[in-house]
Amino acid sequence: MRTLMTALLLSAGSLQAAPIAMEDQSQLTVPDGQAAAHFAPPAESDLPDNAFGEMVRQGHALFVDTRRLMPEAVGNGMNCSSCHLDQGRMAHSAPLWGAYPMYPAYRKKNDKVNTYAERIQGCFQFSMNGRPPAADSPQMTALSVYSYWLATGTRTAIETPGRGYPEVPQPAGGYDFARGQQVYREQCAICHGDQGEGQKVADDYVMPPLWGADSYNWGAGMHRINTAASFIKYNMPLGKPGSLSDQQAWDVAAWINRHERPQDPRLVEGSIEKTRLKFHANDGVNLYGQKVEGVVLGQGTGR
């Protein structure tokens, strides 16, 4: 499937088509040794030509073109497919087929049993720094139906191999910002910009920003260095997953997450420290509320 954005730009000229096609990563191949080990979601050709198939197509369009199609719900430069690669299909990239069958489930993040719709709402609030659509909205229904369809053939409440981001243990020596900056310059800046600003064609991001006002906020799971390291190790650089060492993945994740980004929307009484203690002190390895080079991180970015 191609995004609506891709189709429009293809008609505008081949020079723009190549970078746009990177957004849903559908051109990527599964790394060697993974193809047989992981669940294969259904193909577009399997979709029925009826109301259900149309709803799946609507959900797919929203998933890969979220920012443009749901501007009222997205507050930064991200799409759902920015973190869930290959249109939510790719193993080790939090694929939708691995997530949908695991809900309802308890989440420590909000200390409650979450429905799948509530899980998606969390992505809008934190990863896309926006205003979550209502659980019964047409957009949420379409996104849920798309996820349900991708999970065709899986079993409920049983973790499917390839779900989530595999854990990459913290190296014995920890992480290093200087080494991470070097990895970023050599491996990441070509797509995400020297200042983490992402890459645009006209007003549309074709590569997501990694810090600054248009990136994920301080409440997103990706602000955890351990989570970002796992995503990076198994998915980046684009087209070369697994090419970075564990140390490099941790170093560059730390470098990315030592930069400011939008404030955690759960800010407690305007206090970074109170917010850190309530939400970040026991939430993996993160820098929220920590002093780095004399500056306390977590102040947020304005527009």
CSV table of C-alpha atoms in Angstrom, one decimal:
chain,number,residue,atom,x,y,z
A,1,MET,CA,0.0,0.0,0.0
A,2,ARG,CA,1.2,3.5,-0.7
A,3,THR,CA,0.3,6.6,1.3
A,4,LEU,CA,-1.9,9.3,-0.2
A,5,MET,CA,1.1,11.6,0.2
A,6,THR,CA,3.3,9.2,-1.8
A,7,ALA,CA,0.8,9.0,-4.6
A,8,LEU,CA,0.4,12.7,-4.9
A,9,LEU,CA,4.1,13.3,-5.0
A,10,LEU,CA,4.7,10.5,-7.5
A,11,SER,CA,2.5,12.5,-9.9
A,12,ALA,CA,4.6,15.7,-9.1
A,13,GLY,CA,7.9,14.2,-10.3
A,14,SER,CA,10.3,11.3,-9.8
A,15,LEU,CA,12.8,13.5,-7.9
A,16,GLN,CA,10.4,13.8,-5.0
A,17,ALA,CA,9.1,10.2,-5.1
A,18,ALA,CA,12.2,8.5,-3.7
A,19,PRO,CA,12.4,10.3,-0.4
A,20,ILE,CA,8.7,10.2,0.2
A,21,ALA,CA,8.7,6.4,-0.3
A,22,MET,CA,11.0,6.2,2.8
A,23,GLU,CA,8.2,7.2,5.2
A,24,ASP,CA,6.4,3.9,5.2
A,25,GLN,CA,9.6,1.8,4.6
A,26,SER,CA,7.6,-0.6,2.4
A,27,GLN,CA,10.6,-1.0,0.2
A,28,LEU,CA,12.8,-2.5,3.0
A,29,THR,CA,13.5,-6.2,3.2
A,30,VAL,CA,13.4,-8.3,6.3
A,31,PRO,CA,16.9,-8.8,7.7
A,32,ASP,CA,18.5,-12.2,6.9
A,33,GLY,CA,17.4,-15.0,9.3
A,34,GLN,CA,14.2,-13.2,10.4
A,35,ALA,CA,11.8,-14.0,7.6
A,36,ALA,CA,11.0,-17.6,8.7
A,37,ALA,CA,11.0,-16.8,12.4
A,38,HIS,CA,8.3,-14.2,12.5
A,39,PHE,CA,4.6,-13.9,11.8
A,40,ALA,CA,3.6,-12.8,8.3
A,41,PRO,CA,0.6,-10.4,8.2
A,42,PRO,CA,-1.8,-10.7,5.3
A,43,ALA,CA,-1.1,-9.0,2.0
A,44,GLU,CA,-3.1,-6.1,0.5
A,45,SER,CA,-4.3,-8.5,-2.1
A,46,ASP,CA,-6.1,-10.5,0.6
A,47,LEU,CA,-8.4,-7.6,1.4
A,48,PRO,CA,-12.1,-8.2,0.6
A,49,ASP,CA,-13.8,-5.8,-1.7
A,50,ASN,CA,-16.4,-4.8,0.8
A,51,ALA,CA,-17.0,-2.4,3.7
A,52,PHE,CA,-14.5,-4.2,5.9
A,53,GLY,CA,-11.8,-3.9,3.3
A,54,GLU,CA,-12.5,-0.2,2.8
A,55,MET,CA,-12.3,0.3,6.6
A,56,VAL,CA,-8.9,-1.4,6.6
A,57,ARG,CA,-7.7,0.9,3.8
A,58,GLN,CA,-8.9,3.9,5.7
A,59,GLY,CA,-7.0,2.8,8.8
A,60,HIS,CA,-3.8,2.2,6.7
A,61,ALA,CA,-4.0,5.7,5.2
A,62,LEU,CA,-4.4,7.2,8.7
A,63,PHE,CA,-1.5,5.1,10.0
A,64,VAL,CA,1.1,6.1,7.4
A,65,ASP,CA,-0.2,9.7,6.8
A,66,THR,CA,-1.3,10.6,10.3
A,67,ARG,CA,0.0,14.1,10.6
A,68,ARG,CA,-1.7,15.3,7.4
A,69,LEU,CA,-5.0,13.4,7.7
A,70,MET,CA,-5.4,14.0,11.5
A,71,PRO,CA,-3.9,17.5,12.1
A,72,GLU,CA,-6.3,18.0,15.1
A,73,ALA,CA,-4.8,15.0,16.9
A,74,VAL,CA,-1.1,15.3,16.0
A,75,GLY,CA,1.0,18.0,17.6
A,76,ASN,CA,4.4,17.3,16.0
A,77,GLY,CA,6.1,15.9,12.9
A,78,MET,CA,5.4,12.3,13.5
A,79,ASN,CA,3.2,9.7,11.9
A,80,CYS,CA,2.2,6.3,13.4
A,81,SER,CA,4.6,4.7,10.9
A,82,SER,CA,7.5,6.8,12.2
A,83,CYS,CA,8.0,4.2,15.0
A,84,HIS,CA,6.1,1.2,13.6
A,85,LEU,CA,8.0,0.6,10.4
A,86,ASP,CA,6.8,-0.9,7.1
A,87,GLN,CA,3.3,0.3,7.7
A,88,GLY,CA,3.1,-1.4,11.1
A,89,ARG,CA,4.2,-4.8,9.6
A,90,MET,CA,7.9,-5.0,10.5
A,91,ALA,CA,9.0,-7.5,13.2
A,92,HIS,CA,11.1,-5.9,16.1
A,93,SER,CA,9.5,-2.5,15.3
A,94,ALA,CA,6.4,-2.8,17.5
A,95,PRO,CA,4.3,-4.2,14.7
A,96,LEU,CA,0.6,-3.9,15.0
A,97,TRP,CA,0.1,-7.6,14.6
A,98,GLY,CA,2.1,-8.1,17.8
A,99,ALA,CA,0.2,-5.4,19.8
A,100,TYR,CA,-3.4,-5.9,18.9
A,101,PRO,CA,-3.8,-9.5,20.3
A,102,MET,CA,-2.2,-8.4,23.7
A,103,TYR,CA,-5.0,-6.0,24.7
A,104,PRO,CA,-6.8,-5.4,27.1
A,105,ALA,CA,-3.8,-5.3,29.3
A,106,TYR,CA,-2.5,-3.6,32.5
A,107,ARG,CA,0.0,-0.8,31.9
A,108,LYS,CA,2.2,0.5,34.6
A,109,LYS,CA,2.5,3.8,32.7
A,110,ASN,CA,-1.1,4.8,33.7
A,111,ASP,CA,-1.7,2.2,36.3
A,112,LYS,CA,-4.8,0.7,34.8
A,113,VAL,CA,-6.1,-1.9,32.4
A,114,ASN,CA,-6.0,-0.4,29.0
A,115,THR,CA,-8.1,-1.3,25.9
A,116,TYR,CA,-6.4,-1.3,22.6
A,117,ALA,CA,-8.0,2.1,21.8
A,118,GLU,CA,-6.6,3.5,25.0
A,119,ARG,CA,-3.1,2.2,24.0
A,120,ILE,CA,-3.4,4.1,20.7
A,121,GLN,CA,-4.6,7.2,22.5
A,122,GLY,CA,-1.4,7.1,24.5
A,123,CYS,CA,0.6,7.1,21.3
A,124,PHE,CA,-1.2,10.3,20.2
A,125,GLN,CA,-0.7,11.9,23.6
A,126,PHE,CA,3.0,11.1,23.9
A,127,SER,CA,4.7,10.0,20.7
A,128,MET,CA,2.8,12.4,18.6
A,129,ASN,CA,2.5,15.1,21.3
A,130,GLY,CA,-1.1,15.6,20.4
A,131,ARG,CA,-4.8,15.3,21.5
A,132,PRO,CA,-6.0,11.7,21.4
A,133,PRO,CA,-9.1,11.1,19.3
A,134,ALA,CA,-12.1,9.7,21.2
A,135,ALA,CA,-12.1,5.9,21.5
A,136,ASP,CA,-15.4,5.7,19.5
A,137,SER,CA,-14.3,8.1,16.8
A,138,PRO,CA,-14.2,7.0,13.1
A,139,GLN,CA,-10.5,7.4,13.0
A,140,MET,CA,-9.9,5.3,16.1
A,141,THR,CA,-12.2,2.6,14.7
A,142,ALA,CA,-10.3,2.6,11.4
A,143,LEU,CA,-6.9,2.3,13.1
A,144,SER,CA,-8.2,-0.5,15.3
A,145,VAL,CA,-9.7,-2.4,12.3
A,146,TYR,CA,-6.4,-2.0,10.4
A,147,SER,CA,-4.5,-3.5,13.4
A,148,TYR,CA,-7.1,-6.3,13.7
A,149,TRP,CA,-6.6,-7.2,10.1
A,150,LEU,CA,-2.8,-7.2,10.3
A,151,ALA,CA,-3.1,-9.6,13.2
A,152,THR,CA,-5.2,-12.1,11.2
A,153,GLY,CA,-4.0,-15.6,12.2
A,154,THR,CA,-2.4,-14.7,15.5
A,155,ARG,CA,-3.6,-15.9,19.0
A,156,THR,CA,-4.9,-13.6,21.6
A,157,ALA,CA,-3.0,-13.0,24.9
A,158,ILE,CA,0.0,-15.0,23.5
A,159,GLU,CA,3.1,-13.0,22.6
A,160,THR,CA,4.0,-13.4,19.0
A,161,PRO,CA,7.8,-13.5,18.2
A,162,GLY,CA,8.9,-10.2,16.8
A,163,ARG,CA,6.5,-8.1,18.9
A,164,GLY,CA,7.9,-4.9,20.4
A,165,TYR,CA,11.6,-3.9,20.4
A,166,PRO,CA,13.9,-6.7,21.7
A,167,GLU,CA,15.9,-5.6,24.8
A,168,VAL,CA,19.5,-4.5,24.3
A,169,PRO,CA,21.2,-4.7,27.7
A,170,GLN,CA,23.0,-1.7,28.9
A,171,PRO,CA,26.8,-2.1,28.2
A,172,ALA,CA,29.0,-2.5,31.2
A,173,GLY,CA,30.5,0.9,30.7
A,174,GLY,CA,27.2,2.7,30.3
A,175,TYR,CA,26.8,5.2,27.6
A,176,ASP,CA,28.8,8.1,26.3
A,177,PHE,CA,27.4,11.3,24.8
A,178,ALA,CA,30.6,12.1,22.7
A,179,ARG,CA,30.6,8.6,21.2
A,180,GLY,CA,26.9,8.9,20.5
A,181,GLN,CA,27.4,12.2,18.8
A,182,GLN,CA,29.9,10.7,16.5
A,183,VAL,CA,27.6,7.7,15.7
A,184,TYR,CA,24.8,10.2,15.0
A,185,ARG,CA,27.0,12.2,12.6
A,186,GLU,CA,28.1,9.2,10.7
A,187,GLN,CA,24.9,7.1,10.6
A,188,CYS,CA,21.9,9.2,11.4
A,189,ALA,CA,22.3,12.8,10.3
A,190,ILE,CA,22.0,12.0,6.6
A,191,CYS,CA,18.3,11.3,7.2
A,192,HIS,CA,17.4,13.1,10.4
A,193,GLY,CA,19.5,16.2,10.0
A,194,ASP,CA,22.5,17.6,11.8
A,195,GLN,CA,20.3,19.1,14.5
A,196,GLY,CA,17.8,16.2,14.7
A,197,GLU,CA,15.3,18.3,12.8
A,198,GLY,CA,14.2,15.6,10.4
A,199,GLN,CA,13.7,16.0,6.7
A,200,LYS,CA,10.9,17.6,4.8
A,201,VAL,CA,9.5,17.8,1.3
A,202,ALA,CA,7.4,21.0,1.2
A,203,ASP,CA,5.5,20.9,4.5
A,204,ASP,CA,5.6,17.1,5.0
A,205,TYR,CA,8.1,15.2,7.0
A,206,VAL,CA,9.7,12.3,5.1
A,207,MET,CA,12.1,11.6,7.9
A,208,PRO,CA,10.9,12.3,11.5
A,209,PRO,CA,12.6,14.8,13.8
A,210,LEU,CA,14.4,13.2,16.7
A,211,TRP,CA,14.5,16.2,19.1
A,212,GLY,CA,13.1,19.7,19.2
A,213,ALA,CA,9.5,21.0,19.0
A,214,ASP,CA,8.3,18.5,16.3
A,215,SER,CA,9.6,15.3,17.9
A,216,TYR,CA,8.1,13.0,20.5
A,217,ASN,CA,7.6,14.5,24.0
A,218,TRP,CA,9.2,13.7,27.3
A,219,GLY,CA,6.4,11.3,28.1
A,220,ALA,CA,6.9,9.0,25.1
A,221,GLY,CA,8.4,5.6,25.6
A,222,MET,CA,11.1,6.5,23.1
A,223,HIS,CA,12.5,9.1,25.6
A,224,ARG,CA,13.9,6.2,27.5
A,225,ILE,CA,17.5,5.5,26.4
A,226,ASN,CA,17.0,1.7,26.8
A,227,THR,CA,13.9,1.8,24.6
A,228,ALA,CA,15.5,4.0,21.9
A,229,ALA,CA,18.6,1.8,22.0
A,230,SER,CA,16.5,-1.3,21.3
A,231,PHE,CA,14.6,0.4,18.4
A,232,ILE,CA,17.9,1.7,16.9
A,233,LYS,CA,19.7,-1.6,17.2
A,234,TYR,CA,17.0,-3.6,15.4
A,235,ASN,CA,15.8,-1.0,12.9
A,236,MET,CA,18.5,1.6,12.2
A,237,PRO,CA,20.2,2.9,10.1
A,238,LEU,CA,17.3,2.5,7.7
A,239,GLY,CA,17.9,-0.6,5.5
A,240,LYS,CA,20.8,-1.8,7.7
A,241,PRO,CA,19.3,-3.1,11.0
A,242,GLY,CA,21.7,-4.8,13.3
A,243,SER,CA,24.7,-3.0,11.8
A,244,LEU,CA,25.4,-1.0,15.0
A,245,SER,CA,26.9,-2.6,18.1
A,246,ASP,CA,25.0,-2.6,21.4
A,247,GLN,CA,27.4,0.0,22.6
A,248,GLN,CA,26.8,2.2,19.6
A,249,ALA,CA,23.0,1.9,19.9
A,250,TRP,CA,23.1,2.9,23.6
A,251,ASP,CA,25.5,5.8,22.9
A,252,VAL,CA,23.5,7.3,20.0
A,253,ALA,CA,20.2,6.8,21.9
A,254,ALA,CA,21.7,8.7,24.8
A,255,TRP,CA,22.9,11.5,22.5
A,256,ILE,CA,19.5,11.8,20.9
A,257,ASN,CA,17.6,11.8,24.2
A,258,ARG,CA,19.9,14.4,25.9
A,259,HIS,CA,18.3,17.0,23.8
A,260,GLU,CA,15.1,19.0,24.6
A,261,ARG,CA,11.7,18.0,23.3
A,262,PRO,CA,8.1,18.9,24.1
A,263,GLN,CA,7.2,18.8,27.8
A,264,ASP,CA,5.7,15.7,29.4
A,265,PRO,CA,1.9,16.5,29.3
A,266,ARG,CA,1.6,14.9,32.7
A,267,LEU,CA,3.6,17.8,34.3
A,268,VAL,CA,2.9,17.9,38.0
A,269,GLU,CA,2.2,21.3,39.4
A,270,GLY,CA,4.6,22.9,36.9
A,271,SER,CA,7.5,21.1,38.5
A,272,ILE,CA,10.0,19.0,36.6
A,273,GLU,CA,11.2,17.4,39.8
A,274,LYS,CA,7.8,16.4,41.0
A,275,THR,CA,7.1,15.0,37.5
A,276,ARG,CA,10.4,13.1,37.5
A,277,LEU,CA,9.7,11.5,40.9
A,278,LYS,CA,6.1,10.5,39.9
A,279,PHE,CA,6.6,9.3,36.3
A,280,HIS,CA,10.3,9.0,35.5
A,281,ALA,CA,12.3,7.9,38.5
A,282,ASN,CA,11.5,4.2,37.9
A,283,ASP,CA,10.8,4.3,34.2
A,284,GLY,CA,13.8,2.7,32.6
A,285,VAL,CA,17.0,4.7,31.8
A,286,ASN,CA,16.1,8.3,31.0
A,287,LEU,CA,17.4,11.8,31.4
A,288,TYR,CA,14.2,13.7,32.4
A,289,GLY,CA,14.9,16.0,35.3
A,290,GLN,CA,18.7,15.2,35.1
A,291,LYS,CA,21.3,17.9,34.9
A,292,VAL,CA,23.4,17.5,31.7
A,293,GLU,CA,26.3,20.0,31.2
A,294,GLY,CA,24.8,22.2,33.8
A,295,VAL,CA,21.3,22.3,32.4
A,296,VAL,CA,18.3,20.4,33.8
A,297,LEU,CA,16.5,18.5,31.0
A,298,GLY,CA,12.7,18.4,30.8
A,299,GLN,CA,12.0,22.0,30.4
A,300,GLY,CA,10.3,21.4,27.1
A,301,THR,CA,10.4,23.2,23.8
A,302,GLY,CA,8.0,25.9,22.6
A,303,ARG,CA,7.0,26.8,19.0
